[in-house]
Amino acid sequence: MSEYKIIKRIIDLVYYENKNLNDLINQYKEDENIVKIRYIVYDLLRYSTSIDYILSKLVRNIDYDVMGILRIGIYELWLSKKPEYAIINDLVNLTKEFDEKKKSFVNAVLRSFQRSKEKFIKDIDNEYSYKYNIPSWLLNYLKKEYKNNYLEIIKSFMYKPSFGLRVNSKKNSYNEYLKLLIENNIEYKEIDSKIVLDKAINVSGIPGFYEGLVSVQDVAAQYMLDILKKHNIEIKNALDICSAPGGKTCQLLENYDCNLTSVDIDENRLKKVKQNLDRLELNCNTILGDANNKRWWNGDKYDFIIADVPCSALGTIKRNPDIKITRRLEEISNFVQTQRSIINNIWELLNLNCYMIYITCSIMKEENQLNVEWLSNNLNGFKIIDELQIYPSENNDGLYYALIKKVG
């Protein structure tokens, strides 16, 4: 199957069936051209708002099959280094596989963009929604809620994903691992004693990865430990609910000698937790279970709970550009209700005078500060100890943390 045909199939499933991009890419992970396919798909979706704006100016009433081909064409003619004649020729040939009659139409639209490319680029630069490829509903929300820094947030969505590393303190020290990076000529920067590589690399090229010395984890996702140390939290018996793929589970076990139960509703994602535990040589009890009920619970209570709850994931747009297409404003209230249901369900599992950390990878106040405030007003003994909103930037995703204490 041609690269363009695979790319078209993937982006069509994102646009028209709201499929998850990572899951779609994984279906083709054995394809010999997967690196190129992945790059084009992710970058095309990163520029999706401006690409669709351009198409709306070029033509109306585009059929399903042709739309995907034209999206690829605009992206390639605008942002790739491939010869323009080859792009148009390949996409016209691809069109023939779907509808022979539409090949002239595709050819005409792409050549029209060729002639007017500079004008479109100028138009795009004059409108934030197109320039930074952000849905208008999200742009309006950020302007309202983050008047002082919304521009920095939306600019961050156009960066390529950062590449953070988390050092396994049970196997080596932070400074020892920095020496290992230097010895291997791997360039990095430090942010609050956390590592960000200057360039993304395959895990096979990360020193000590397979030996469990280090894990790939975004910098923002590592701040749980900072909060726990700041408040001198002691942990003996812990629960990680909604735990997959296991970053928080492993981070806790790398830094605390505790009994930990890791629960997730998805069997395949729970396997990833186990794989990470095995690689890092860590142990915990993994359970397939639903955070909205207690059928998996054995009756033991915990002195610490990680609640990394399902959310809109809008803080991870640069890592998951399909979110800009599949997410809708009206969905936020559904996430909020799910988050409240989970916290309400597991609140009984936390011992008195003990702690829970509530986490999302969202920048929506409804899922974060406002939701935690609602929980504090509706759950007995729910006391907010600390909050941290991390905004997305060139070096990290956007995450929210709230440290909660259950008081009598």
XYZ file of C-alpha atoms in Angstrom, residues 108-364:
257
model
C -6.882 21.674 -10.610
C -7.271 22.381 -6.870
C -3.639 21.585 -6.069
C -2.354 23.676 -8.962
C -4.585 26.529 -7.835
C -2.933 26.370 -4.409
C 0.491 26.370 -6.075
C -0.328 29.661 -7.784
C -1.787 31.314 -4.670
C 0.408 29.809 -1.952
C 2.020 33.078 -0.808
C -1.344 34.807 -0.488
C -2.737 32.014 1.679
C 0.332 32.024 3.926
C -0.075 35.766 4.427
C -3.767 35.342 5.286
C -2.972 32.606 7.794
C -0.403 34.767 9.597
C -3.061 37.404 10.260
C -5.391 35.118 12.241
C -4.334 33.358 15.465
C -6.693 30.419 14.972
C -5.049 29.578 11.637
C -1.509 30.670 12.487
C -1.382 28.476 15.589
C -3.831 25.884 14.295
C -6.201 25.955 17.202
C -10.001 25.449 17.086
C -11.841 28.741 17.518
C -13.754 27.449 20.572
C -10.513 26.653 22.392
C -8.891 29.930 21.364
C -11.875 31.861 22.723
C -11.791 29.864 25.963
C -8.078 30.500 26.526
C -8.441 34.206 25.756
C -11.135 34.434 28.408
C -9.577 32.279 31.126
C -5.885 33.063 30.611
C -5.833 36.691 29.516
C -2.189 37.229 30.476
C -0.594 34.132 28.971
C -2.987 32.628 26.419
C -0.675 33.539 23.542
C 2.211 31.561 25.047
C -0.120 28.591 25.499
C -1.393 28.545 21.915
C 2.125 29.039 20.540
C 3.190 25.921 22.438
C 0.730 23.787 20.457
C 2.875 24.166 17.339
C 6.077 22.814 18.899
C 7.147 19.253 18.264
C 6.676 17.089 21.402
C 9.433 17.443 23.970
C 11.394 14.370 25.058
C 11.652 14.113 28.829
C 13.534 11.462 30.802
C 12.857 10.267 34.362
C 15.808 8.726 36.192
C 15.169 5.574 38.230
C 16.663 6.566 41.590
C 16.675 2.946 42.783
C 19.260 2.069 40.135
C 21.389 5.201 39.795
C 21.523 8.838 40.832
C 20.415 11.792 38.765
C 23.969 13.142 38.472
C 25.349 9.737 37.511
C 22.860 9.521 34.690
C 23.772 13.007 33.436
C 27.362 11.778 33.120
C 26.087 8.847 31.075
C 24.341 11.225 28.660
C 27.510 13.282 28.303
C 29.601 10.161 27.667
C 27.191 9.215 24.869
C 27.236 12.731 23.351
C 23.502 13.213 23.929
C 22.576 16.878 24.313
C 20.058 17.815 26.967
C 18.735 20.599 29.143
C 17.670 20.547 32.805
C 14.366 21.912 34.083
C 13.865 21.739 37.867
C 16.278 18.779 38.041
C 14.452 17.018 35.227
C 15.938 16.055 31.881
C 14.749 17.105 28.433
C 16.693 15.847 25.427
C 17.386 18.399 22.722
C 16.307 15.877 20.085
C 13.937 12.933 20.237
C 15.702 9.593 19.781
C 14.686 5.953 19.602
C 14.617 4.251 23.004
C 17.362 1.932 21.756
C 19.647 4.970 21.737
C 18.837 6.037 25.311
C 21.658 4.911 27.629
C 20.448 2.337 30.146
C 16.845 2.305 28.953
C 16.584 -1.470 28.614
C 18.479 -1.895 31.895
C 15.825 0.171 33.693
C 18.030 3.150 34.513
C 15.630 5.628 32.964
C 12.137 6.072 31.479
C 10.677 8.378 28.863
C 8.265 10.756 30.592
C 7.280 14.339 29.914
C 8.746 16.830 32.370
C 5.317 18.050 33.508
C 4.279 14.492 34.366
C 7.170 14.206 36.830
C 6.077 16.908 39.288
C 4.079 14.534 41.467
C 7.255 13.683 43.355
C 8.111 17.381 43.894
C 4.726 17.954 45.523
C 5.004 14.888 47.758
C 8.493 15.871 48.951
C 7.440 19.486 49.486
C 4.817 18.312 52.004
C 6.881 15.452 53.482
C 4.279 12.858 52.561
C 4.969 9.372 53.907
C 3.571 6.434 51.952
C 3.232 2.795 52.962
C 0.114 1.455 51.239
C -0.818 3.155 47.964
C -3.337 2.924 45.135
C -2.890 4.170 41.571
C -6.319 4.310 39.965
C -6.573 4.719 36.152
C -2.899 3.803 36.192
C -1.999 2.914 32.587
C 0.517 3.225 31.044
C 2.169 3.272 34.453
C 4.356 6.373 34.600
C 3.072 7.495 38.004
C 3.037 3.909 39.331
C 6.695 3.457 38.462
C 7.715 6.923 39.642
C 6.223 6.249 43.068
C 7.900 2.844 43.380
C 11.247 4.291 42.297
C 11.142 6.731 45.217
C 9.115 5.043 47.975
C 9.323 1.648 49.635
C 5.610 0.991 49.674
C 2.950 -1.542 48.772
C 1.216 -0.320 45.631
C -1.919 -1.489 43.847
C -2.228 -0.389 40.211
C -5.739 -0.467 38.689
C -6.879 0.183 35.116
C -10.001 -0.672 33.131
C -8.205 -1.484 29.867
C -6.506 -4.887 29.709
C -4.108 -3.941 26.898
C -3.066 -0.731 28.631
C -2.604 -2.630 31.891
C -0.129 -4.866 30.043
C 1.940 -1.740 29.385
C 2.039 -1.078 33.127
C 3.384 -4.583 33.673
C 5.944 -4.166 30.891
C 7.242 -0.958 32.463
C 7.403 -2.579 35.898
C 9.364 -5.513 34.498
C 11.849 -3.300 32.656
C 12.453 -1.193 35.762
C 12.521 -4.288 38.045
C 9.720 -2.941 40.228
C 6.860 -4.830 41.848
C 3.242 -4.026 42.524
C -0.192 -5.618 42.391
C -1.874 -4.911 39.034
C -5.659 -5.280 38.823
C -8.064 -5.020 35.897
C -10.878 -2.897 37.288
C -13.218 0.035 36.783
C -12.549 3.196 38.814
C -16.309 3.865 38.879
C -17.060 0.823 41.051
C -15.442 -1.192 43.849
C -15.865 -4.718 42.513
C -12.075 -5.069 42.270
C -11.440 -3.783 45.835
C -10.469 -6.235 48.597
C -11.529 -3.939 51.450
C -8.078 -2.687 52.475
C -7.737 1.071 52.785
C -4.847 3.187 51.518
C -2.747 5.992 52.959
C -2.096 7.460 49.514
C -4.057 7.451 46.240
C -2.971 8.634 42.803
C -6.042 9.714 40.826
C -4.753 10.514 37.331
C -8.290 10.782 36.014
C -9.613 10.631 32.421
C -9.703 14.112 30.938
C -9.861 16.150 27.737
C -6.029 15.928 27.440
C -5.963 19.460 26.005
C -2.615 20.048 27.679
C -1.042 17.488 25.348
C -2.092 18.897 21.975
C 1.444 19.131 20.606
C 1.883 15.441 21.407
C -1.638 14.470 20.288
C -2.652 16.858 17.486
C -5.741 14.773 16.670
C -7.305 16.201 19.849
C -7.814 19.501 18.016
C -10.074 17.679 15.575
C -11.839 15.127 17.756
C -12.453 17.163 20.911
C -15.522 19.383 21.338
C -16.341 21.992 23.976
C -19.536 20.169 24.946
C -17.490 17.080 25.865
C -15.795 18.837 28.774
C -18.831 18.486 31.031
C -18.826 14.715 30.387
C -15.207 14.490 31.518
C -16.028 16.536 34.616
C -18.849 14.151 35.561
C -16.565 11.134 35.065
C -13.877 12.720 37.230
C -16.358 13.437 40.006
C -17.755 9.913 39.798
C -14.295 8.372 40.160
C -13.238 10.549 43.088
C -16.566 9.979 44.825
C -16.146 6.212 44.347
C -12.594 5.957 45.708
C -12.908 8.534 48.496
C -14.039 5.758 50.870
C -10.813 3.851 50.109
C -8.586 6.561 51.618
C -7.702 6.439 55.305
C -8.392 9.424 57.557
C -5.585 12.024 57.699
C -4.065 10.595 54.539
C -3.526 11.984 51.049
C -4.739 11.778 47.474
C -3.191 13.498 44.481
C -5.634 14.495 41.740
C -4.057 14.834 38.285
C -5.210 15.765 34.789
C -3.345 16.614 31.580
C -5.845 19.381 30.918
C -5.728 23.181 30.936
C -9.503 23.531 31.375
